[in-house]
């Protein structure tokens, strides 16, 4: 069995702020270079996951929020392959969100800023954004809903 290289990330927030976008891109470049060195040392399957605080324009949720950053495109090219965003396998575009908020005076907005990026050699059995539990209230574990992926070796 080959090895698995796993990176859990939490990139700089504020997806629409230009300075934050530049910082997120810088983080993505550093992470990409570190992961490529790791993959060179030991070939294996790659998983990059976490709160990227950025949208993937290729996996556009129905809400059509566009990314102002190249962070995800940088990360998706790690290892000189095109990593697959597992959320692309969520059939209903209206289910492709991991956060929601209500800006003052506007309707609730949703976006997909959490991602699971996979090397193409993974076989994806299923993917879902689990919206079953509310993300509000005193016992909330996070202000994001989880993405779940079942992968076959």
Short mmCIF file of C-alpha atoms in Angstrom, two decimals:
data_model
loop_
_atom_site.label_atom_id
_atom_site.label_comp_id
_atom_site.label_asym_id
_atom_site.label_seq_id
_atom_site.Cartn_x
_atom_site.Cartn_y
_atom_site.Cartn_z
CA UNK A 1 0.00 0.00 0.00
CA UNK A 2 1.31 3.44 -0.86
CA UNK A 3 1.49 6.18 1.72
CA UNK A 4 -1.04 8.96 2.28
CA UNK A 5 0.06 12.57 2.62
CA UNK A 6 -2.57 14.51 4.56
CA UNK A 7 -2.63 18.27 5.19
CA UNK A 8 -5.24 19.96 7.36
CA UNK A 9 -5.43 23.69 6.76
CA UNK A 10 -7.06 26.82 8.11
CA UNK A 11 -6.11 29.67 5.80
CA UNK A 12 -6.43 33.41 6.46
CA UNK A 13 -10.07 34.56 6.53
CA UNK A 14 -12.04 37.25 4.69
CA UNK A 15 -12.40 35.98 1.15
CA UNK A 16 -13.26 39.36 -0.34
CA UNK A 17 -10.47 41.48 1.23
CA UNK A 18 -7.55 41.95 -1.19
CA UNK A 19 -4.82 41.91 1.50
CA UNK A 20 -6.27 38.73 3.01
CA UNK A 21 -6.42 37.20 -0.49
CA UNK A 22 -2.73 37.89 -1.03
CA UNK A 23 -1.86 36.38 2.35
CA UNK A 24 -3.96 33.30 1.59
CA UNK A 25 -2.19 32.91 -1.76
CA UNK A 26 1.19 33.17 -0.02
CA UNK A 27 0.09 30.49 2.47
CA UNK A 28 -1.03 28.28 -0.42
CA UNK A 29 2.35 28.61 -2.18
CA UNK A 30 4.27 27.68 0.98
CA UNK A 31 1.98 24.71 1.67
CA UNK A 32 2.17 23.54 -1.95
CA UNK A 33 5.99 23.61 -1.89
CA UNK A 34 6.11 21.71 1.43
CA UNK A 35 3.67 19.06 0.20
CA UNK A 36 5.54 18.63 -3.09
CA UNK A 37 8.76 18.02 -1.15
CA UNK A 38 6.93 15.45 0.97
CA UNK A 39 5.47 13.74 -2.11
CA UNK A 40 8.92 13.66 -3.75
CA UNK A 41 10.39 11.98 -0.66
CA UNK A 42 7.65 9.36 -0.52
CA UNK A 43 5.21 8.88 -3.33
CA UNK A 44 1.65 8.58 -2.17
CA UNK A 45 -1.91 9.73 -2.37
CA UNK A 46 -2.64 13.31 -1.33
CA UNK A 47 -5.47 14.82 0.72
CA UNK A 48 -5.63 18.54 1.50
CA UNK A 49 -8.61 19.52 3.60
CA UNK A 50 -9.92 22.20 5.87
CA UNK A 51 -11.22 25.72 6.11
CA UNK A 52 -9.63 27.40 3.10
CA UNK A 53 -11.69 30.58 3.59
CA UNK A 54 -11.99 30.72 -0.18
CA UNK A 55 -14.35 29.59 -2.90
CA UNK A 56 -13.50 27.22 -5.73
CA UNK A 57 -14.78 28.80 -8.94
CA UNK A 58 -14.63 25.38 -10.64
CA UNK A 59 -17.03 23.90 -8.06
CA UNK A 60 -19.44 26.77 -8.14
CA UNK A 61 -22.25 26.45 -5.66
CA UNK A 62 -25.64 27.75 -6.70
CA UNK A 63 -24.92 30.98 -4.82
CA UNK A 64 -22.34 32.05 -7.42
CA UNK A 65 -19.95 33.75 -5.00
CA UNK A 66 -16.72 34.24 -6.92
CA UNK A 67 -13.29 33.92 -5.36
CA UNK A 68 -10.95 36.90 -5.50
CA UNK A 69 -7.99 34.72 -4.56
CA UNK A 70 -5.95 32.10 -6.44
CA UNK A 71 -5.32 30.08 -3.25
CA UNK A 72 -7.44 27.08 -4.27
CA UNK A 73 -6.10 26.97 -7.81
CA UNK A 74 -2.56 27.02 -6.36
CA UNK A 75 -3.35 24.17 -3.96
CA UNK A 76 -5.21 22.18 -6.62
CA UNK A 77 -2.02 22.06 -8.73
CA UNK A 78 0.06 20.48 -5.95
CA UNK A 79 2.16 17.58 -7.19
CA UNK A 80 1.87 18.61 -10.84
CA UNK A 81 -1.57 17.04 -11.10
CA UNK A 82 -5.03 18.54 -10.95
CA UNK A 83 -6.44 17.74 -7.54
CA UNK A 84 -10.14 16.97 -7.41
CA UNK A 85 -12.38 19.01 -5.16
CA UNK A 86 -14.57 16.37 -3.52
CA UNK A 87 -17.47 18.85 -3.40
CA UNK A 88 -17.73 18.54 -7.18
CA UNK A 89 -19.34 15.15 -6.48
CA UNK A 90 -22.21 16.72 -4.49
CA UNK A 91 -24.99 16.41 -7.04
CA UNK A 92 -27.30 19.21 -5.90
CA UNK A 93 -25.55 22.56 -6.26
CA UNK A 94 -27.85 23.98 -3.59
CA UNK A 95 -26.20 21.60 -1.08
CA UNK A 96 -22.68 22.88 -1.86
CA UNK A 97 -22.20 25.19 1.10
CA UNK A 98 -20.41 24.95 4.42
CA UNK A 99 -21.20 28.36 5.98
CA UNK A 100 -23.99 30.88 6.00
CA UNK A 101 -24.34 34.37 7.40
CA UNK A 102 -26.78 37.25 7.27
CA UNK A 103 -25.23 40.58 6.33
CA UNK A 104 -27.07 43.58 7.74
CA UNK A 105 -30.15 44.38 5.69
CA UNK A 106 -29.65 41.50 3.25
CA UNK A 107 -30.81 37.93 2.81
CA UNK A 108 -28.89 34.95 4.19
CA UNK A 109 -25.79 34.22 2.11
CA UNK A 110 -24.15 30.81 1.77
CA UNK A 111 -20.78 29.77 0.47
CA UNK A 112 -18.45 26.80 0.26
CA UNK A 113 -15.17 27.77 1.93
CA UNK A 114 -14.29 24.35 3.37
CA UNK A 115 -12.80 21.86 0.95
CA UNK A 116 -11.44 18.34 0.53
CA UNK A 117 -8.88 18.24 -2.30
CA UNK A 118 -7.82 14.79 -3.50
CA UNK A 119 -5.20 13.41 -5.84
CA UNK A 120 -6.89 11.79 -8.86
CA UNK A 121 -5.93 8.27 -7.75
CA UNK A 122 -8.53 8.31 -4.94
CA UNK A 123 -11.83 6.57 -5.63
CA UNK A 124 -14.59 8.71 -4.16
CA UNK A 125 -17.52 6.62 -2.90
CA UNK A 126 -19.59 9.52 -1.55
CA UNK A 127 -19.42 13.16 -0.54
CA UNK A 128 -21.87 15.32 1.37
CA UNK A 129 -22.12 18.64 3.14
CA UNK A 130 -23.83 17.60 6.37
CA UNK A 131 -26.46 20.24 7.17
CA UNK A 132 -28.38 18.09 9.68
CA UNK A 133 -27.29 19.97 12.82
CA UNK A 134 -27.67 23.70 13.31
CA UNK A 135 -24.52 25.76 13.55
CA UNK A 136 -26.08 28.22 15.98
CA UNK A 137 -26.71 27.93 19.68
CA UNK A 138 -24.63 27.42 22.81
CA UNK A 139 -23.44 23.88 21.98
CA UNK A 140 -22.31 24.45 18.40
CA UNK A 141 -18.92 22.87 17.75
CA UNK A 142 -18.20 25.16 14.80
CA UNK A 143 -19.68 27.93 12.71
CA UNK A 144 -19.24 25.68 9.65
CA UNK A 145 -21.05 22.54 8.55
CA UNK A 146 -18.80 19.54 7.95
CA UNK A 147 -17.96 18.06 4.59
CA UNK A 148 -17.84 14.26 4.65
CA UNK A 149 -16.17 12.07 2.08
CA UNK A 150 -15.95 8.30 1.89
CA UNK A 151 -12.87 7.22 -0.05
CA UNK A 152 -11.87 3.79 -1.30
CA UNK A 153 -8.24 2.76 -1.46
#
